[in-house]
mmCIF file of C-alpha atoms and ligand atoms in Angstrom:
data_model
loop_
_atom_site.group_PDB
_atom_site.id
_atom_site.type_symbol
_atom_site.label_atom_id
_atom_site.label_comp_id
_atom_site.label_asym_id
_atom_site.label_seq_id
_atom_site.Cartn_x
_atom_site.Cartn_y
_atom_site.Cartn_z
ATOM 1 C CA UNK S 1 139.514 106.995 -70.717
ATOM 2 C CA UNK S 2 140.488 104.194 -73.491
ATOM 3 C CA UNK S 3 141.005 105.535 -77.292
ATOM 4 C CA UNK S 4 141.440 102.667 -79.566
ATOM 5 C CA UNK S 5 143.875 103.289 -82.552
ATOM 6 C CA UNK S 6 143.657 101.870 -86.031
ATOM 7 C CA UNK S 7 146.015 102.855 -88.586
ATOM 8 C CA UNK S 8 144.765 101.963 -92.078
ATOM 9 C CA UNK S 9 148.138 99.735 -93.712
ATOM 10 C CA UNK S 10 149.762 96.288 -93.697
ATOM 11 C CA UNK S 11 152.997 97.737 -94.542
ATOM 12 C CA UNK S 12 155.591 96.564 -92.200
ATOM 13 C CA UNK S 13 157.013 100.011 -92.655
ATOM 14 C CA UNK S 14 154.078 102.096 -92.344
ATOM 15 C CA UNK S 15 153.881 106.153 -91.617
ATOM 16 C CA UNK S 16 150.850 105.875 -90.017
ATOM 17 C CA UNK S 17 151.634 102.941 -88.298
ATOM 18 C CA UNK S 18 154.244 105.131 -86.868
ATOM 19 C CA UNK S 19 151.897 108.066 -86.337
ATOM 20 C CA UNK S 20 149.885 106.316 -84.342
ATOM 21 C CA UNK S 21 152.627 104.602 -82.112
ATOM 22 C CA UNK S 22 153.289 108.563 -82.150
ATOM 23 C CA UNK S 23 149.696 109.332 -81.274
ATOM 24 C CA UNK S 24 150.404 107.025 -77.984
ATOM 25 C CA UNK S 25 153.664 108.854 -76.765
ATOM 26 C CA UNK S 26 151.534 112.120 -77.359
ATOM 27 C CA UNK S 27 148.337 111.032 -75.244
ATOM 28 C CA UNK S 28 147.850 113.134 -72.777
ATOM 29 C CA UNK S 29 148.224 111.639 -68.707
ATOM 30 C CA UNK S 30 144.726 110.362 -68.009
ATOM 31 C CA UNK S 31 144.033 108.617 -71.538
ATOM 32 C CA UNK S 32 145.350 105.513 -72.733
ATOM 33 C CA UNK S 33 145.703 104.608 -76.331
ATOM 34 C CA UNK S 34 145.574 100.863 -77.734
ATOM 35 C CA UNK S 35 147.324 100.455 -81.012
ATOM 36 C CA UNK S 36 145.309 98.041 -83.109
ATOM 37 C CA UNK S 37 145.898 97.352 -86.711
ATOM 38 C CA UNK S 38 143.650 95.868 -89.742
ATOM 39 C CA UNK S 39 145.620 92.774 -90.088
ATOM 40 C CA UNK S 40 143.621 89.383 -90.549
ATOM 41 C CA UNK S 41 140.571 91.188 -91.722
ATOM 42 C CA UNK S 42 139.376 88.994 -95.077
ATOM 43 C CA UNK S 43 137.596 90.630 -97.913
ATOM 44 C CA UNK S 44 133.937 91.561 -97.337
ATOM 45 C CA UNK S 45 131.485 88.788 -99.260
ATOM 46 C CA UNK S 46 127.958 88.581 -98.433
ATOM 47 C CA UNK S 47 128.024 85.022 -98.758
ATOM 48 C CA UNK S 48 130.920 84.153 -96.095
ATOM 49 C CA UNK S 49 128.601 86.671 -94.071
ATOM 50 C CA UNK S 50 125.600 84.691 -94.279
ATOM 51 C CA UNK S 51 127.103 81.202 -93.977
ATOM 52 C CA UNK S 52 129.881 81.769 -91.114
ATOM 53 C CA UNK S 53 128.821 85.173 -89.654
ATOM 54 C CA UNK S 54 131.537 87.700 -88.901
ATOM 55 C CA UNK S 55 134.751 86.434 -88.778
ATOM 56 C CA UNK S 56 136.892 86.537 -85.644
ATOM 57 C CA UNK S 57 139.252 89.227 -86.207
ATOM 58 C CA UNK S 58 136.160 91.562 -87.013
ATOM 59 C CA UNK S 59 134.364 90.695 -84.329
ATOM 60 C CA UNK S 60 137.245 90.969 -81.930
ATOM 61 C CA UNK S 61 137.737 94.972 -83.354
ATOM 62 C CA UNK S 62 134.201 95.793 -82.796
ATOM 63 C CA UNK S 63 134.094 94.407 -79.617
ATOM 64 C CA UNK S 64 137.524 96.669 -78.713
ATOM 65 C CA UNK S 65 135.968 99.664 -79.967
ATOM 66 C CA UNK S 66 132.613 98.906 -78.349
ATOM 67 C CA UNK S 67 134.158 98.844 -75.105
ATOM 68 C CA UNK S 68 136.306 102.532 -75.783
ATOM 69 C CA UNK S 69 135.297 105.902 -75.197
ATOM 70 C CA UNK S 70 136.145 106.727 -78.919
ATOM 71 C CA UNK S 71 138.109 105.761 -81.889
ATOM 72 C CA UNK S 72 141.093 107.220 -83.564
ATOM 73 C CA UNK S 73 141.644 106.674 -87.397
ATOM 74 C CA UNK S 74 144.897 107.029 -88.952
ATOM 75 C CA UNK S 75 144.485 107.110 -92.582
ATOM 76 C CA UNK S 76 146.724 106.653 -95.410
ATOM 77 C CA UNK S 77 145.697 107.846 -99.014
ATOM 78 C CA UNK S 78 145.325 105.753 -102.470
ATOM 79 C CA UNK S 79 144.272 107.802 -105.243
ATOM 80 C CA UNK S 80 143.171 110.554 -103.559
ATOM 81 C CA UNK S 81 140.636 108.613 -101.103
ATOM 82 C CA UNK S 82 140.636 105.894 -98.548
ATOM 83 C CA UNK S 83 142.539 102.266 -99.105
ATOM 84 C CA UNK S 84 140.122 100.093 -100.403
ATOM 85 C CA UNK S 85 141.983 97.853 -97.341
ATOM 86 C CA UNK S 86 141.123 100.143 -94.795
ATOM 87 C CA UNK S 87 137.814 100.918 -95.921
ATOM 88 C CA UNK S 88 136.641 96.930 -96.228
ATOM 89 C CA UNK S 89 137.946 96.962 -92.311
ATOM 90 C CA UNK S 90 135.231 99.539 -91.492
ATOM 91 C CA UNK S 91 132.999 97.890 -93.888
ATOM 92 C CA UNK S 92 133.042 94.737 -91.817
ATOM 93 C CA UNK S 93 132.628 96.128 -88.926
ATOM 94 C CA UNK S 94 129.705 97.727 -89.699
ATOM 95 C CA UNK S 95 127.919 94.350 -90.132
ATOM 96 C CA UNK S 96 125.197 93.619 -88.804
ATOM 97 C CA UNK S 97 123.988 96.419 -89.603
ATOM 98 C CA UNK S 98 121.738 95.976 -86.154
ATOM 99 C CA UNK S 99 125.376 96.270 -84.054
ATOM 100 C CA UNK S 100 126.181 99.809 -85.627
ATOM 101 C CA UNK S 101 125.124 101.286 -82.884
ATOM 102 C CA UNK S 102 126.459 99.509 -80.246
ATOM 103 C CA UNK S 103 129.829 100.395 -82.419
ATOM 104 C CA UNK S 104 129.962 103.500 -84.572
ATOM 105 C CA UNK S 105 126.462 105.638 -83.063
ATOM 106 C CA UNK S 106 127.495 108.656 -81.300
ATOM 107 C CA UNK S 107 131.364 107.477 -80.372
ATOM 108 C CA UNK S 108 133.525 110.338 -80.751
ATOM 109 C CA UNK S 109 135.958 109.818 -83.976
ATOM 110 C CA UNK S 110 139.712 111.539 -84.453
ATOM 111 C CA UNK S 111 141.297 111.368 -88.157
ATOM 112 C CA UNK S 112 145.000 111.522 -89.081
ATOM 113 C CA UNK S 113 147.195 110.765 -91.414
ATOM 114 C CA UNK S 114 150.652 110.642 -93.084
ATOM 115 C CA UNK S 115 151.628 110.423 -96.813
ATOM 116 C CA UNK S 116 155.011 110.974 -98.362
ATOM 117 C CA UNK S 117 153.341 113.761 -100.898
ATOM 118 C CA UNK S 118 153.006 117.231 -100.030
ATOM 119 C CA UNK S 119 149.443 117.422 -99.143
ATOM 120 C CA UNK S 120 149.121 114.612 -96.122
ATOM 121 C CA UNK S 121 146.101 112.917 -96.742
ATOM 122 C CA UNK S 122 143.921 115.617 -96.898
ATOM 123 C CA UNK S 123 141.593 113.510 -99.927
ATOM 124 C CA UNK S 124 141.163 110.871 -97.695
ATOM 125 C CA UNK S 125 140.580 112.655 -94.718
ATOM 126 C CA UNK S 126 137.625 114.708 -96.757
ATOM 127 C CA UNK S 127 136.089 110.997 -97.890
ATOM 128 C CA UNK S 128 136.148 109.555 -94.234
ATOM 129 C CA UNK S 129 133.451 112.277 -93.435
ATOM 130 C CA UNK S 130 130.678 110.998 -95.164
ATOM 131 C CA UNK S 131 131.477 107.436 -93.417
ATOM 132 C CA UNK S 132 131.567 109.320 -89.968
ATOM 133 C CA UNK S 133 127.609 111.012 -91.239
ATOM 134 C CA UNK S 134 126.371 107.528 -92.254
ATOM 135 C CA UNK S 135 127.295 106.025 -89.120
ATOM 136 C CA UNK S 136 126.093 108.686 -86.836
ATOM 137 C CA UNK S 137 129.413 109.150 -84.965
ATOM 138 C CA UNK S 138 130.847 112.267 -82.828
ATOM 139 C CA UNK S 139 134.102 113.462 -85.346
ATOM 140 C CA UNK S 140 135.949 115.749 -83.687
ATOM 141 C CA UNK S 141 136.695 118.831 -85.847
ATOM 142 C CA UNK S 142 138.991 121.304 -83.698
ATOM 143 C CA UNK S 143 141.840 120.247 -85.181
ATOM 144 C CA UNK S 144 143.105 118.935 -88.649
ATOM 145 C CA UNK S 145 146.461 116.768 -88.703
ATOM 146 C CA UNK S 146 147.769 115.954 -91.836
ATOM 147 C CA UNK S 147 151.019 114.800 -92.355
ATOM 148 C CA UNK S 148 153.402 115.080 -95.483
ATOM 149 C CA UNK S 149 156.712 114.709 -96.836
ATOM 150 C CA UNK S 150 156.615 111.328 -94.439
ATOM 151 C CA UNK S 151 159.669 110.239 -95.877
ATOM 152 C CA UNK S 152 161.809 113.400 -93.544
ATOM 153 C CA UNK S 153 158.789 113.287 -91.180
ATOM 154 C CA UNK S 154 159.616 109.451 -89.615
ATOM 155 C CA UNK S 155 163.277 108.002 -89.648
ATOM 156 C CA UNK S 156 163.952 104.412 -90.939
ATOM 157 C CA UNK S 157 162.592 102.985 -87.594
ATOM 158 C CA UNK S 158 159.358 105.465 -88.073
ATOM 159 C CA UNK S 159 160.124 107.125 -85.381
ATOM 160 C CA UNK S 160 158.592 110.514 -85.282
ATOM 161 C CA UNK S 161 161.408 112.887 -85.840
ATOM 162 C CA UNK S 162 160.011 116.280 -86.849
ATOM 163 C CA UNK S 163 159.446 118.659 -83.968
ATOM 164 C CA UNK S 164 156.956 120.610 -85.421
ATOM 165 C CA UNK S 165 154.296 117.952 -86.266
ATOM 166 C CA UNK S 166 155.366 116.118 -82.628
ATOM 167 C CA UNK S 167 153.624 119.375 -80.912
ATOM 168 C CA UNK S 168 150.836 119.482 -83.557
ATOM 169 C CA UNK S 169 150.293 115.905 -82.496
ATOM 170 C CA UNK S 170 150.424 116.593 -78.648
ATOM 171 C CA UNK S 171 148.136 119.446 -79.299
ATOM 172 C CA UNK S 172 145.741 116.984 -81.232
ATOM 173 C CA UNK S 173 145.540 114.508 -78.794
ATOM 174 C CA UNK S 174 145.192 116.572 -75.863
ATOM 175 C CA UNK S 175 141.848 118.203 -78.117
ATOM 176 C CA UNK S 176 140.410 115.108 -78.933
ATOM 177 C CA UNK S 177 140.654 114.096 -75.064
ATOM 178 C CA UNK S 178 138.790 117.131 -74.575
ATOM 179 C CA UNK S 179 136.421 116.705 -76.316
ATOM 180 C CA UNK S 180 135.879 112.900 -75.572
ATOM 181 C CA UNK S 181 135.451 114.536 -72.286
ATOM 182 C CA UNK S 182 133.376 117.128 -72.844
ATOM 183 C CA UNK S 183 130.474 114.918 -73.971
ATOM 184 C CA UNK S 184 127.696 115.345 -76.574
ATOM 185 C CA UNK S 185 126.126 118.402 -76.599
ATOM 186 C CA UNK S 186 122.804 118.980 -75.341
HETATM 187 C C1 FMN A 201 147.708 102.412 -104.883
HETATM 188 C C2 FMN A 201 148.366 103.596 -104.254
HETATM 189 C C3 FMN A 201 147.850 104.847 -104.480
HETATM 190 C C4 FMN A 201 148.424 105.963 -103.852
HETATM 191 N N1 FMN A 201 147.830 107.189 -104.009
HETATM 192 C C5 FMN A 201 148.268 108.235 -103.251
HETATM 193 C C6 FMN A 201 147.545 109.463 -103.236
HETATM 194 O O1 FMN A 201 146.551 109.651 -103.889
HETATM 195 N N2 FMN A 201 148.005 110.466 -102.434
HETATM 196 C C7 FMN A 201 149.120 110.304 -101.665
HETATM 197 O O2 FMN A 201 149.485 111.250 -100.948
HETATM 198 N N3 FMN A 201 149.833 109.146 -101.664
HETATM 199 C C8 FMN A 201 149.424 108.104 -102.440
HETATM 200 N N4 FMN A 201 150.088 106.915 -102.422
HETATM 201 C C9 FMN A 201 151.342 106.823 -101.656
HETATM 202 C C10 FMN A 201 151.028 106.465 -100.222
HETATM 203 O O3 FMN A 201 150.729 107.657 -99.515
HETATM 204 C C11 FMN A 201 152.257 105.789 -99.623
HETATM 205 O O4 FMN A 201 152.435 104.523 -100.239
HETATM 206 C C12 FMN A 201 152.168 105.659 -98.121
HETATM 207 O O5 FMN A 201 153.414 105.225 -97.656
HETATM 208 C C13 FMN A 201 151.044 104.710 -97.712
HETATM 209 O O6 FMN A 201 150.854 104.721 -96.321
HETATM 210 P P1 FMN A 201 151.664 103.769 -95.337
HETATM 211 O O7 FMN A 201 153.085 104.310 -95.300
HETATM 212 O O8 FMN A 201 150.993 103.918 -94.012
HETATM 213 O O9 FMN A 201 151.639 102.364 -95.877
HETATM 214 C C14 FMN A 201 149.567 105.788 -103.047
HETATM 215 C C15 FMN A 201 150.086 104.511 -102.851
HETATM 216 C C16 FMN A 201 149.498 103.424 -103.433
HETATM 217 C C17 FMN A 201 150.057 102.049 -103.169
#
């Protein structure tokens, strides 16, 4: 089973860059988990859309999470929603519209995330949901990971060093296999 990984910042020192290189150590045995990023994704405009078609980098992603069993999301949060950065990456991807299904319809979604406040993401988490409706995918709900205080969370080399959200994680992943697994149901 593939999961593709896309944390949502072009920080060099990114928390959920580093949750989702956590996300990897924490897949379960039978899953593998490739870490992509939304680097070298322009700004959406109509016009480059029409003239060029979809860039390279855009078309590369959907093609990666085309050919997964399901996505995972790692979110960071701007003003209590999602990064107009990470956002435009989903955007994009989205276009044509005629390829959301071969994309976004019916794959199975995860959603983390890591801030340095005390409440983890938990905005931006709530306004990926109505993304996940309009694009008729599978989010998985038996779990909700958010992580705060990211600054004692990840060391300086965001490595994961809190025990506690480590087995949260584990616990996450090995759900979201699950339920990759367990299908759609009938
Ligand atoms: C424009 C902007 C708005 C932010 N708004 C929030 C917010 O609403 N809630 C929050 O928890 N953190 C907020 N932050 C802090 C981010 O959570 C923090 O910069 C975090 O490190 C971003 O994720 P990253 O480490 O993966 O880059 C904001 C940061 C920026 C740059």
């Amino acid at each position: 089973m593939r999961i593709v990984g896309i944390a949502g910042s072009l920080r060099s020192g990114s928390y959920n860059a580093a949750l989702l290189r956590a996300a990897l150590e924490e897949c379960p045995a039978g899953a593998t988990l490739e870490i992509e990023s939304i680097r070298g994704i322009p700004l959406y405009d109509g016009d480059v859309e029409k003239a060029q078609g979809i860039p390279a980098r855009v078309a590369e992603l959907k093609d990666k999470v085309a050919a997964a069993d399901a996505l995972l999301l790692v979110t960071p949060e701007y003003n209590n929603s999602i990064p107009g950065t990470f956002k435009n990456a989903i955007d994009w991807m989205t276009r044509p519209v005629a390829d959301i299904p071969r994309v976004f319809t019916g794959r199975p979604v995860g959603l983390i995330g890591a801030s340095p406040g005390n409440f983890g993401t938990v905005l931006s988490q709530s306004a990926w949901l109505p993304v996940f409706r309009t694009l008729g995918m599978r989010p998985w709900f038996g779990q909700l990971l958010y992580v705060g205080s990211a600054g004692k969370v990840f060391d300086a080399g965001g490595k994961l060093v809190d025990d506690a959200i480590r087995q949260r994680l584990r616990k996450y992943m090995a759900g979201f296999v699950a339920f990759i697994n367990s299908g759609p149901a009938s």
